[in-house]
C-alpha positions as a printed Julia matrix, in Angstrom:
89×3 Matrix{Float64}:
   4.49   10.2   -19.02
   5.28   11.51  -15.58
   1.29   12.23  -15.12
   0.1     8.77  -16.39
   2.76    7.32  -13.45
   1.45    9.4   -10.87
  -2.17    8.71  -11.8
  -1.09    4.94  -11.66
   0.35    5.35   -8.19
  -2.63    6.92   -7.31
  -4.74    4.35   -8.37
  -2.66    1.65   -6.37
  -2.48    3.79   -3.38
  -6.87    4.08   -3.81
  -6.82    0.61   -4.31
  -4.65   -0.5    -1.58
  -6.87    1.5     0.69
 -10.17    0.28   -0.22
  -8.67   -3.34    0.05
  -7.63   -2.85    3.45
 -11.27   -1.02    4.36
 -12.82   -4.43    2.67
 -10.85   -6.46    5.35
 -11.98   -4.61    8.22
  -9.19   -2.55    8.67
  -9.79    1.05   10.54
  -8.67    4.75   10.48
  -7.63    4.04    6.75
  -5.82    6.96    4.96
  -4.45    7.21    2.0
  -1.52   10.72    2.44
  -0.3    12.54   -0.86
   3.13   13.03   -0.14
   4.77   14.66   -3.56
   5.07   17.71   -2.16
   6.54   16.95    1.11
   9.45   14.38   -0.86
  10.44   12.93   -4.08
  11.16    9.57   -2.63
   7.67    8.26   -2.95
   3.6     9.64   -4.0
   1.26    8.01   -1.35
   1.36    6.74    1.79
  -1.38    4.16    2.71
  -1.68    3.75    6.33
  -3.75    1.54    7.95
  -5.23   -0.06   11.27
  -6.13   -4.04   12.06
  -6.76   -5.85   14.63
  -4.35   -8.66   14.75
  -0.96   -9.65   12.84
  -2.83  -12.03   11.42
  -5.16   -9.59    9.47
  -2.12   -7.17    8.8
  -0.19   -9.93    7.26
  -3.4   -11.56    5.34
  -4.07   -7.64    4.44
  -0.38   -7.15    2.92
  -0.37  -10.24    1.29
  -3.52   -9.31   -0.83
  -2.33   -5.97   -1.6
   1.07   -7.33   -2.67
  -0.75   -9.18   -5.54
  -2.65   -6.37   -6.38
   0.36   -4.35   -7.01
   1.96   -7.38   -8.92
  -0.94   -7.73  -11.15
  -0.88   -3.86  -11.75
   3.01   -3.72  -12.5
   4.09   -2.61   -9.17
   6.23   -4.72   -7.69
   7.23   -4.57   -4.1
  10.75   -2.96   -3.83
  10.55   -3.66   -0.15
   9.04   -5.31    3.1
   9.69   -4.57    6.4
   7.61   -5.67    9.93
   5.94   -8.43    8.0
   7.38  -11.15   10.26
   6.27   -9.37   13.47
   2.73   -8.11   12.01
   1.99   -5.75   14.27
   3.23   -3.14   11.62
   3.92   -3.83    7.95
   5.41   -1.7     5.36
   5.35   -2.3     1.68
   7.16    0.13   -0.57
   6.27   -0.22   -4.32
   8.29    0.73   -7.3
């Protein structure tokens, strides 16, 4: 069970990433973290090129993650836009 979780994060974190490379985002990463914590998999990170695109860009990976049974646990930056976080559960 633990596996088929991971491989699900993975596939969000992937996912995530490609979305924000779609939307013109730059120096997209996606970091495997498991071995450095157990609070989280992934980290996606990310460059745009206005708070308008980050927020646009979070907004379409939040539904993603809905529609693939991650919700977001939390949000933080999104108001500002010049950094967003999600963290998915």
């Amino acid at each position: 069970m633990i596996r088929k979780l991971n491989s699900k994060a993975k596939a969000l974190a992937v996912a995530a990433a490609k979305l924000a490379g779609e939307r013109h985002c730059t120096d997209v990463v996606v970091l495997d973290v498991r071995k450095a914590t157990d609070i989280t998999d992934y980290f996606v990170i990310a460059t745009g090129t206005s708070d308008r695109q980050m927020r646009s860009v979070a907004d379409e990976i939040n539904e993603y993650g809905k529609k693939h049974g991650f919700p977001v646990f939390g949000k933080a930056g999104y108001e500002q836009g010049s950094w967003v976080l999600l963290d998915f559960v």
